[in-house]
Amino acid sequence: MAKKPNILIVYTGGTIGMIKDYKTNALKAFDFSQIISKIPELEQLNCTIQSISFDEPMDSSNMNTKHYKQIASTIEDNYTKFDGFVVLTGSDTMSYISSTISFMFENLQKPIIFTGSQLPIGDLRTDAKENLITSIEIACAQENQKPIISEVCLYFEYKLYRANRTSKINAEQFEAFSSLNYPPLAESGVHLNFNRHFIKAASSKKLVVRKNLVNDVVILKLFPGITKKTVQSILNIENLKGVVLETYGAGNAPNEKWFLNLLKKAIDNHIKIVNVTQCEGGSVVQGHYETSVILKKIGVISGKDITTESAIAKLMYLLNKNLSKKDFTFYFEKSLRGEISPA
Ligand code: ASP
């Protein structure tokens, strides 16, 4: 008989980990060491489950690269002992966290599934149980004793997404995430259906975990009327290394001289500027309109159809590598973890 998959839950905090104290009616952090006894449904799953919690469960708005490293180290330290990982975080910054983790893990062969919920696990109408149970099921899913998923994903409200393709789009509805530029990898209905065609194949190489991230980066979102003073002060931030420039439509920006001169000066000062569209779906195509021809000429890197969350993660990851300008552009414009669609 095939061995039951071993799943590790890494609990960091967020709404999912709250439970109602029915005496006081207050929400309090849930003790994940007691997870099986609190959610008896988990016993029906064909796997063994263990969990590790952050000492102080936190709201994901308080998480930064230090916590990303903590998540990465926990998975790395337990990588050989478990068949799959479910990471519970708050949903607010889950797309940022999970996108970054996707870059940190090179040559992944096992599933890392991020999930959370809009309502606490103790709430009557909670979405937490379904999100958690199905995420564990996905992390356990195997074929020929090999995991079906071997990439970093985000599961929420019946859909499994490639994590680095997602954005949080709703603070109210259970369907809180979107992935407009890449289809779901699985959908949960009566059956759990995997969209095999879109799932990344497992790597045959040895896992490499890259924990050094550079966070001297910024997101500069354009809006009509943005002033020279604003752009100038952002591009002159001390020690700035990378900028996600959120442009309009297919990557368009004003072609006013002052603006282009500021970008050019920053690029000449070795700051990497990546063009990402403000649109939820679609792609940057530098050169498609007159308003983006010059961006390409001065050395702005095309983010193509990457999300802002993934672009900031990729900058943090690639900036650590001391790449030449040419190589940096090459690697940024190329898909490393499925975050960019092929041309
Ligand atoms: N503020 C919470 C967090 O991101 C929201 C959630 O968990 O959904 O930690």
PDB file of C-alpha atoms in Angstrom, residues 102-263:
ATOM      1  CA  SER A 102       8.067  31.229  -5.495  1.00  0.00           C
ATOM      2  CA  PHE A 103      11.304  32.987  -6.495  1.00  0.00           C
ATOM      3  CA  MET A 104      13.137  31.855  -3.356  1.00  0.00           C
ATOM      4  CA  PHE A 105      12.548  28.155  -4.179  1.00  0.00           C
ATOM      5  CA  GLU A 106      14.357  27.084  -7.309  1.00  0.00           C
ATOM      6  CA  ASN A 107      13.857  23.544  -8.679  1.00  0.00           C
ATOM      7  CA  LEU A 108      10.857  22.780  -6.504  1.00  0.00           C
ATOM      8  CA  GLN A 109       9.560  19.199  -6.539  1.00  0.00           C
ATOM      9  CA  LYS A 110       6.855  19.468  -3.892  1.00  0.00           C
ATOM     10  CA  PRO A 111       3.730  21.591  -3.464  1.00  0.00           C
ATOM     11  CA  ILE A 112       3.755  24.760  -1.355  1.00  0.00           C
ATOM     12  CA  ILE A 113       0.131  25.901  -1.056  1.00  0.00           C
ATOM     13  CA  PHE A 114      -0.721  29.265   0.509  1.00  0.00           C
ATOM     14  CA  THR A 115      -4.172  29.793   1.893  1.00  0.00           C
ATOM     15  CA  GLY A 116      -6.104  31.811   4.454  1.00  0.00           C
ATOM     16  CA  SER A 117      -9.645  33.053   4.772  1.00  0.00           C
ATOM     17  CA  GLN A 118     -11.911  36.070   4.903  1.00  0.00           C
ATOM     18  CA  LEU A 119     -13.653  34.855   8.076  1.00  0.00           C
ATOM     19  CA  PRO A 120     -12.018  33.245  11.134  1.00  0.00           C
ATOM     20  CA  ILE A 121     -11.999  29.470  11.382  1.00  0.00           C
ATOM     21  CA  GLY A 122     -14.295  29.683  14.387  1.00  0.00           C
ATOM     22  CA  ASP A 123     -16.973  31.690  12.609  1.00  0.00           C
ATOM     23  CA  LEU A 124     -20.198  29.918  11.667  1.00  0.00           C
ATOM     24  CA  ARG A 125     -20.085  31.063   8.038  1.00  0.00           C
ATOM     25  CA  THR A 126     -16.351  30.639   7.729  1.00  0.00           C
ATOM     26  CA  ASP A 127     -14.587  30.046   4.420  1.00  0.00           C
ATOM     27  CA  ALA A 128     -11.551  28.868   6.402  1.00  0.00           C
ATOM     28  CA  LYS A 129     -12.453  25.194   6.664  1.00  0.00           C
ATOM     29  CA  GLU A 130     -12.964  24.658   2.948  1.00  0.00           C
ATOM     30  CA  ASN A 131      -9.830  26.633   2.083  1.00  0.00           C
ATOM     31  CA  LEU A 132      -7.746  24.696   4.596  1.00  0.00           C
ATOM     32  CA  ILE A 133      -9.147  21.226   3.889  1.00  0.00           C
ATOM     33  CA  THR A 134      -8.891  21.556   0.110  1.00  0.00           C
ATOM     34  CA  SER A 135      -5.404  23.063   0.328  1.00  0.00           C
ATOM     35  CA  ILE A 136      -4.299  20.025   2.327  1.00  0.00           C
ATOM     36  CA  GLU A 137      -5.981  17.727  -0.189  1.00  0.00           C
ATOM     37  CA  ILE A 138      -4.115  19.473  -3.002  1.00  0.00           C
ATOM     38  CA  ALA A 139      -0.830  19.264  -1.135  1.00  0.00           C
ATOM     39  CA  CYS A 140      -1.479  15.495  -0.728  1.00  0.00           C
ATOM     40  CA  ALA A 141      -2.573  14.840  -4.303  1.00  0.00           C
ATOM     41  CA  GLN A 142      -0.203  12.379  -5.942  1.00  0.00           C
ATOM     42  CA  GLU A 143       0.037  10.345  -9.095  1.00  0.00           C
ATOM     43  CA  ASN A 144       2.469   7.440  -9.345  1.00  0.00           C
ATOM     44  CA  GLN A 145       3.624   8.473  -5.880  1.00  0.00           C
ATOM     45  CA  LYS A 146       4.725  11.876  -7.152  1.00  0.00           C
ATOM     46  CA  PRO A 147       2.966  15.124  -6.209  1.00  0.00           C
ATOM     47  CA  ILE A 148       0.649  16.491  -8.887  1.00  0.00           C
ATOM     48  CA  ILE A 149       1.618  20.041  -7.920  1.00  0.00           C
ATOM     49  CA  SER A 150       5.246  20.998  -7.545  1.00  0.00           C
ATOM     50  CA  GLU A 151       5.079  24.769  -7.494  1.00  0.00           C
ATOM     51  CA  VAL A 152       4.071  27.603  -5.169  1.00  0.00           C
ATOM     52  CA  CYS A 153       0.308  28.098  -5.342  1.00  0.00           C
ATOM     53  CA  LEU A 154      -2.455  30.045  -3.679  1.00  0.00           C
ATOM     54  CA  TYR A 155      -5.790  28.357  -2.950  1.00  0.00           C
ATOM     55  CA  PHE A 156      -8.871  30.421  -2.199  1.00  0.00           C
ATOM     56  CA  GLU A 157     -12.598  29.902  -2.704  1.00  0.00           C
ATOM     57  CA  TYR A 158     -12.557  26.771  -4.871  1.00  0.00           C
ATOM     58  CA  LYS A 159      -9.634  27.814  -7.076  1.00  0.00           C
ATOM     59  CA  LEU A 160      -5.983  26.932  -7.058  1.00  0.00           C
ATOM     60  CA  TYR A 161      -3.818  29.594  -8.679  1.00  0.00           C
ATOM     61  CA  ARG A 162      -0.150  29.892  -9.501  1.00  0.00           C
ATOM     62  CA  ALA A 163       0.792  32.175  -6.598  1.00  0.00           C
ATOM     63  CA  ASN A 164       2.937  34.587  -8.581  1.00  0.00           C
ATOM     64  CA  ARG A 165       0.022  35.305 -10.925  1.00  0.00           C
ATOM     65  CA  THR A 166      -2.396  36.449  -8.229  1.00  0.00           C
ATOM     66  CA  SER A 167      -3.608  39.737  -6.763  1.00  0.00           C
ATOM     67  CA  LYS A 168      -6.004  40.337  -3.906  1.00  0.00           C
ATOM     68  CA  ILE A 169      -8.972  42.073  -5.486  1.00  0.00           C
ATOM     69  CA  ASN A 170     -11.741  41.924  -2.902  1.00  0.00           C
ATOM     70  CA  ALA A 171     -11.866  42.678   0.813  1.00  0.00           C
ATOM     71  CA  GLU A 172     -15.472  41.528   1.171  1.00  0.00           C
ATOM     72  CA  GLN A 173     -16.229  38.546  -1.013  1.00  0.00           C
ATOM     73  CA  PHE A 174     -14.924  35.052  -0.386  1.00  0.00           C
ATOM     74  CA  GLU A 175     -13.539  35.088  -3.913  1.00  0.00           C
ATOM     75  CA  ALA A 176     -10.778  37.468  -2.862  1.00  0.00           C
ATOM     76  CA  PHE A 177      -8.113  36.769  -5.495  1.00  0.00           C
ATOM     77  CA  SER A 178      -7.787  37.028  -9.220  1.00  0.00           C
ATOM     78  CA  SER A 179      -5.314  35.672 -11.742  1.00  0.00           C
ATOM     79  CA  LEU A 180      -6.342  37.280 -14.987  1.00  0.00           C
ATOM     80  CA  ASN A 181      -3.255  36.398 -16.974  1.00  0.00           C
ATOM     81  CA  TYR A 182      -3.101  32.711 -16.082  1.00  0.00           C
ATOM     82  CA  PRO A 183      -5.879  30.133 -15.662  1.00  0.00           C
ATOM     83  CA  PRO A 184      -6.491  28.289 -12.379  1.00  0.00           C
ATOM     84  CA  LEU A 185      -4.372  25.175 -11.909  1.00  0.00           C
ATOM     85  CA  ALA A 186      -7.252  23.364 -10.253  1.00  0.00           C
ATOM     86  CA  GLU A 187     -10.902  23.918  -9.458  1.00  0.00           C
ATOM     87  CA  SER A 188     -12.771  22.365  -6.628  1.00  0.00           C
ATOM     88  CA  GLY A 189     -16.374  21.378  -7.255  1.00  0.00           C
ATOM     89  CA  VAL A 190     -17.924  17.981  -6.751  1.00  0.00           C
ATOM     90  CA  HIS A 191     -14.499  16.748  -7.816  1.00  0.00           C
ATOM     91  CA  LEU A 192     -11.109  18.307  -7.491  1.00  0.00           C
ATOM     92  CA  ASN A 193     -10.166  18.921 -11.111  1.00  0.00           C
ATOM     93  CA  PHE A 194      -6.567  19.662 -11.989  1.00  0.00           C
ATOM     94  CA  ASN A 195      -5.919  21.586 -15.199  1.00  0.00           C
ATOM     95  CA  ARG A 196      -2.888  19.485 -16.059  1.00  0.00           C
ATOM     96  CA  HIS A 197      -1.991  21.460 -19.109  1.00  0.00           C
ATOM     97  CA  PHE A 198      -1.252  24.563 -17.031  1.00  0.00           C
ATOM     98  CA  ILE A 199       0.628  22.933 -14.159  1.00  0.00           C
ATOM     99  CA  LYS A 200       4.406  23.253 -14.087  1.00  0.00           C
ATOM    100  CA  ALA A 201       6.376  20.032 -14.315  1.00  0.00           C
ATOM    101  CA  ALA A 202       8.483  19.109 -11.275  1.00  0.00           C
ATOM    102  CA  SER A 203      12.133  19.981 -11.579  1.00  0.00           C
ATOM    103  CA  SER A 204      14.629  17.157 -11.860  1.00  0.00           C
ATOM    104  CA  LYS A 205      17.384  19.285 -10.358  1.00  0.00           C
ATOM    105  CA  LYS A 206      18.358  19.728  -6.733  1.00  0.00           C
ATOM    106  CA  LEU A 207      16.375  22.254  -4.693  1.00  0.00           C
ATOM    107  CA  VAL A 208      18.083  25.604  -4.151  1.00  0.00           C
ATOM    108  CA  VAL A 209      16.615  28.031  -1.611  1.00  0.00           C
ATOM    109  CA  ARG A 210      17.714  31.635  -2.088  1.00  0.00           C
ATOM    110  CA  LYS A 211      16.986  33.630   1.007  1.00  0.00           C
ATOM    111  CA  ASN A 212      18.773  36.888   0.291  1.00  0.00           C
ATOM    112  CA  LEU A 213      16.400  39.581  -0.817  1.00  0.00           C
ATOM    113  CA  VAL A 214      17.123  43.219  -1.567  1.00  0.00           C
ATOM    114  CA  ASN A 215      14.361  45.477  -0.370  1.00  0.00           C
ATOM    115  CA  ASP A 216      15.635  48.839  -1.612  1.00  0.00           C
ATOM    116  CA  VAL A 217      12.774  48.879  -4.086  1.00  0.00           C
ATOM    117  CA  VAL A 218       9.715  51.012  -4.659  1.00  0.00           C
ATOM    118  CA  ILE A 219       6.428  51.008  -6.582  1.00  0.00           C
ATOM    119  CA  LEU A 220       5.838  54.211  -8.535  1.00  0.00           C
ATOM    120  CA  LYS A 221       2.242  54.323  -9.716  1.00  0.00           C
ATOM    121  CA  LEU A 222       1.606  56.914 -12.402  1.00  0.00           C
ATOM    122  CA  PHE A 223      -1.523  59.039 -12.384  1.00  0.00           C
ATOM    123  CA  PRO A 224      -2.478  61.897 -14.670  1.00  0.00           C
ATOM    124  CA  GLY A 225      -1.008  65.055 -13.168  1.00  0.00           C
ATOM    125  CA  ILE A 226       1.852  63.430 -11.255  1.00  0.00           C
ATOM    126  CA  THR A 227       4.421  66.126 -10.650  1.00  0.00           C
ATOM    127  CA  LYS A 228       8.115  66.348 -11.359  1.00  0.00           C
ATOM    128  CA  LYS A 229       8.729  66.895  -7.639  1.00  0.00           C
ATOM    129  CA  THR A 230       7.044  63.595  -6.774  1.00  0.00           C
ATOM    130  CA  VAL A 231       8.848  61.515  -9.396  1.00  0.00           C
ATOM    131  CA  GLN A 232      12.138  63.207  -8.596  1.00  0.00           C
ATOM    132  CA  SER A 233      11.922  62.534  -4.889  1.00  0.00           C
ATOM    133  CA  ILE A 234      10.992  58.882  -5.398  1.00  0.00           C
ATOM    134  CA  LEU A 235      13.800  58.230  -7.860  1.00  0.00           C
ATOM    135  CA  ASN A 236      16.255  59.946  -5.525  1.00  0.00           C
ATOM    136  CA  ILE A 237      15.540  57.744  -2.505  1.00  0.00           C
ATOM    137  CA  GLU A 238      18.876  56.913  -0.906  1.00  0.00           C
ATOM    138  CA  ASN A 239      20.259  53.561  -1.993  1.00  0.00           C
ATOM    139  CA  LEU A 240      17.305  52.833  -4.292  1.00  0.00           C
ATOM    140  CA  LYS A 241      18.028  49.824  -6.520  1.00  0.00           C
ATOM    141  CA  GLY A 242      14.795  48.945  -8.259  1.00  0.00           C
ATOM    142  CA  VAL A 243      11.497  50.514  -9.306  1.00  0.00           C
ATOM    143  CA  VAL A 244       8.242  48.937 -10.413  1.00  0.00           C
ATOM    144  CA  LEU A 245       6.821  51.645 -12.655  1.00  0.00           C
ATOM    145  CA  GLU A 246       3.062  51.131 -12.865  1.00  0.00           C
ATOM    146  CA  THR A 247       2.093  52.548 -16.218  1.00  0.00           C
ATOM    147  CA  TYR A 248      -1.159  52.831 -18.154  1.00  0.00           C
ATOM    148  CA  GLY A 249      -2.666  50.220 -20.484  1.00  0.00           C
ATOM    149  CA  ALA A 250      -0.091  48.362 -22.550  1.00  0.00           C
ATOM    150  CA  GLY A 251       2.806  50.076 -20.763  1.00  0.00           C
ATOM    151  CA  ASN A 252       2.292  53.705 -21.672  1.00  0.00           C
ATOM    152  CA  ALA A 253       3.662  56.714 -19.807  1.00  0.00           C
ATOM    153  CA  PRO A 254       3.793  60.452 -20.463  1.00  0.00           C
ATOM    154  CA  ASN A 255       6.446  61.375 -22.984  1.00  0.00           C
ATOM    155  CA  GLU A 256       7.160  64.720 -21.371  1.00  0.00           C
ATOM    156  CA  LYS A 257      10.834  65.574 -21.356  1.00  0.00           C
ATOM    157  CA  TRP A 258      11.202  66.080 -17.579  1.00  0.00           C
ATOM    158  CA  PHE A 259       9.725  62.648 -16.903  1.00  0.00           C
ATOM    159  CA  LEU A 260      11.857  60.769 -19.411  1.00  0.00           C
ATOM    160  CA  ASN A 261      14.994  62.629 -18.295  1.00  0.00           C
ATOM    161  CA  LEU A 262      14.380  61.591 -14.677  1.00  0.00           C
ATOM    162  CA  LEU A 263      13.933  57.942 -15.681  1.00  0.00           C
TER     163      LEU A 263
END
